[in-house]
């Protein structure tokens, strides 16, 4: 994971702010080899998304204080009902 994602995950205490569940299911399992670690991180990266609290179209920035790390599926569901909201938090 990149530094921003790790910072966000730590700040959020490993929880998705949209659903309240752990960001990384199975985090208690430690892969046995470097190859497994690489595969695990690649799989996790695809399941997480950096979500803007204030939308960029409304002047939000890409700074970490405006980002939340969420599950990709939660992000899709959240934006499926998107209207002209000014912030992305429920």
mmCIF file of C-alpha atoms in Angstrom:
data_model
loop_
_atom_site.group_PDB
_atom_site.id
_atom_site.type_symbol
_atom_site.label_atom_id
_atom_site.label_comp_id
_atom_site.label_asym_id
_atom_site.label_seq_id
_atom_site.Cartn_x
_atom_site.Cartn_y
_atom_site.Cartn_z
ATOM 1 C CA UNK A 1 0.000 0.000 0.000
ATOM 2 C CA UNK A 2 1.131 3.539 -0.591
ATOM 3 C CA UNK A 3 1.991 5.885 2.252
ATOM 4 C CA UNK A 4 -1.268 7.862 1.996
ATOM 5 C CA UNK A 5 -3.385 4.693 2.199
ATOM 6 C CA UNK A 6 -1.448 3.455 5.215
ATOM 7 C CA UNK A 7 -1.849 6.844 6.918
ATOM 8 C CA UNK A 8 -5.584 6.885 6.205
ATOM 9 C CA UNK A 9 -6.038 3.304 7.423
ATOM 10 C CA UNK A 10 -4.210 4.097 10.660
ATOM 11 C CA UNK A 11 -6.142 7.343 11.193
ATOM 12 C CA UNK A 12 -9.422 5.470 10.647
ATOM 13 C CA UNK A 13 -8.278 2.645 12.955
ATOM 14 C CA UNK A 14 -8.674 0.139 10.115
ATOM 15 C CA UNK A 15 -12.386 0.815 9.652
ATOM 16 C CA UNK A 16 -14.381 1.849 6.576
ATOM 17 C CA UNK A 17 -16.303 5.028 7.480
ATOM 18 C CA UNK A 18 -19.156 4.136 5.126
ATOM 19 C CA UNK A 19 -20.029 0.664 6.460
ATOM 20 C CA UNK A 20 -18.170 0.518 9.776
ATOM 21 C CA UNK A 21 -16.494 -2.818 8.929
ATOM 22 C CA UNK A 22 -12.767 -3.625 8.904
ATOM 23 C CA UNK A 23 -10.998 -2.274 5.820
ATOM 24 C CA UNK A 24 -9.067 -5.502 5.318
ATOM 25 C CA UNK A 25 -10.974 -8.667 6.049
ATOM 26 C CA UNK A 26 -8.614 -11.424 7.111
ATOM 27 C CA UNK A 27 -5.914 -9.023 8.269
ATOM 28 C CA UNK A 28 -5.222 -11.400 11.124
ATOM 29 C CA UNK A 29 -3.799 -13.902 8.615
ATOM 30 C CA UNK A 30 -0.119 -13.463 7.776
ATOM 31 C CA UNK A 31 1.079 -14.847 4.433
ATOM 32 C CA UNK A 32 3.958 -17.327 4.623
ATOM 33 C CA UNK A 33 6.203 -16.043 1.839
ATOM 34 C CA UNK A 34 7.151 -12.732 0.159
ATOM 35 C CA UNK A 35 5.232 -13.834 -2.928
ATOM 36 C CA UNK A 36 2.076 -14.391 -0.859
ATOM 37 C CA UNK A 37 2.535 -10.975 0.770
ATOM 38 C CA UNK A 38 2.761 -9.348 -2.673
ATOM 39 C CA UNK A 39 -0.361 -11.159 -3.883
ATOM 40 C CA UNK A 40 -2.206 -10.258 -0.648
ATOM 41 C CA UNK A 41 -1.348 -6.550 -0.899
ATOM 42 C CA UNK A 42 -2.286 -6.469 -4.612
ATOM 43 C CA UNK A 43 -5.663 -8.057 -3.852
ATOM 44 C CA UNK A 44 -6.307 -5.643 -0.964
ATOM 45 C CA UNK A 45 -5.345 -2.617 -3.041
ATOM 46 C CA UNK A 46 -8.059 -3.473 -5.571
ATOM 47 C CA UNK A 47 -10.657 -3.671 -2.785
ATOM 48 C CA UNK A 48 -9.956 -0.223 -1.317
ATOM 49 C CA UNK A 49 -10.550 3.257 -2.682
ATOM 50 C CA UNK A 50 -9.474 6.737 -1.616
ATOM 51 C CA UNK A 51 -12.727 8.658 -1.244
ATOM 52 C CA UNK A 52 -12.943 12.461 -1.200
ATOM 53 C CA UNK A 53 -14.858 13.907 1.748
ATOM 54 C CA UNK A 54 -15.499 17.114 -0.193
ATOM 55 C CA UNK A 55 -15.818 16.383 -3.888
ATOM 56 C CA UNK A 56 -13.124 17.822 -6.130
ATOM 57 C CA UNK A 57 -15.807 19.402 -8.322
ATOM 58 C CA UNK A 58 -16.869 21.339 -5.217
ATOM 59 C CA UNK A 59 -13.362 22.516 -4.428
ATOM 60 C CA UNK A 60 -12.124 19.525 -2.447
ATOM 61 C CA UNK A 61 -8.448 18.714 -2.613
ATOM 62 C CA UNK A 62 -6.401 15.524 -2.832
ATOM 63 C CA UNK A 63 -4.820 16.270 0.555
ATOM 64 C CA UNK A 64 -5.053 13.471 3.099
ATOM 65 C CA UNK A 65 -7.318 15.548 5.370
ATOM 66 C CA UNK A 66 -9.949 15.407 2.590
ATOM 67 C CA UNK A 67 -9.586 11.674 1.929
ATOM 68 C CA UNK A 68 -11.064 8.571 3.537
ATOM 69 C CA UNK A 69 -10.079 4.991 2.731
ATOM 70 C CA UNK A 70 -13.202 2.952 1.950
ATOM 71 C CA UNK A 71 -14.090 -0.416 0.437
ATOM 72 C CA UNK A 72 -14.464 -0.162 -3.343
ATOM 73 C CA UNK A 73 -17.939 -1.707 -3.098
ATOM 74 C CA UNK A 74 -18.997 0.802 -0.425
ATOM 75 C CA UNK A 75 -17.701 3.571 -2.667
ATOM 76 C CA UNK A 76 -19.744 2.305 -5.640
ATOM 77 C CA UNK A 77 -22.883 1.985 -3.513
ATOM 78 C CA UNK A 78 -22.375 5.421 -1.997
ATOM 79 C CA UNK A 79 -22.069 7.080 -5.391
ATOM 80 C CA UNK A 80 -24.913 5.102 -6.960
ATOM 81 C CA UNK A 81 -27.286 7.414 -5.069
ATOM 82 C CA UNK A 82 -25.168 10.479 -5.663
ATOM 83 C CA UNK A 83 -27.040 13.674 -6.308
ATOM 84 C CA UNK A 84 -25.582 17.129 -6.055
ATOM 85 C CA UNK A 85 -24.217 16.688 -2.518
ATOM 86 C CA UNK A 86 -21.423 18.949 -1.402
ATOM 87 C CA UNK A 87 -19.757 16.350 0.844
ATOM 88 C CA UNK A 88 -19.353 12.644 0.376
ATOM 89 C CA UNK A 89 -19.961 11.577 3.973
ATOM 90 C CA UNK A 90 -23.428 10.280 4.892
#
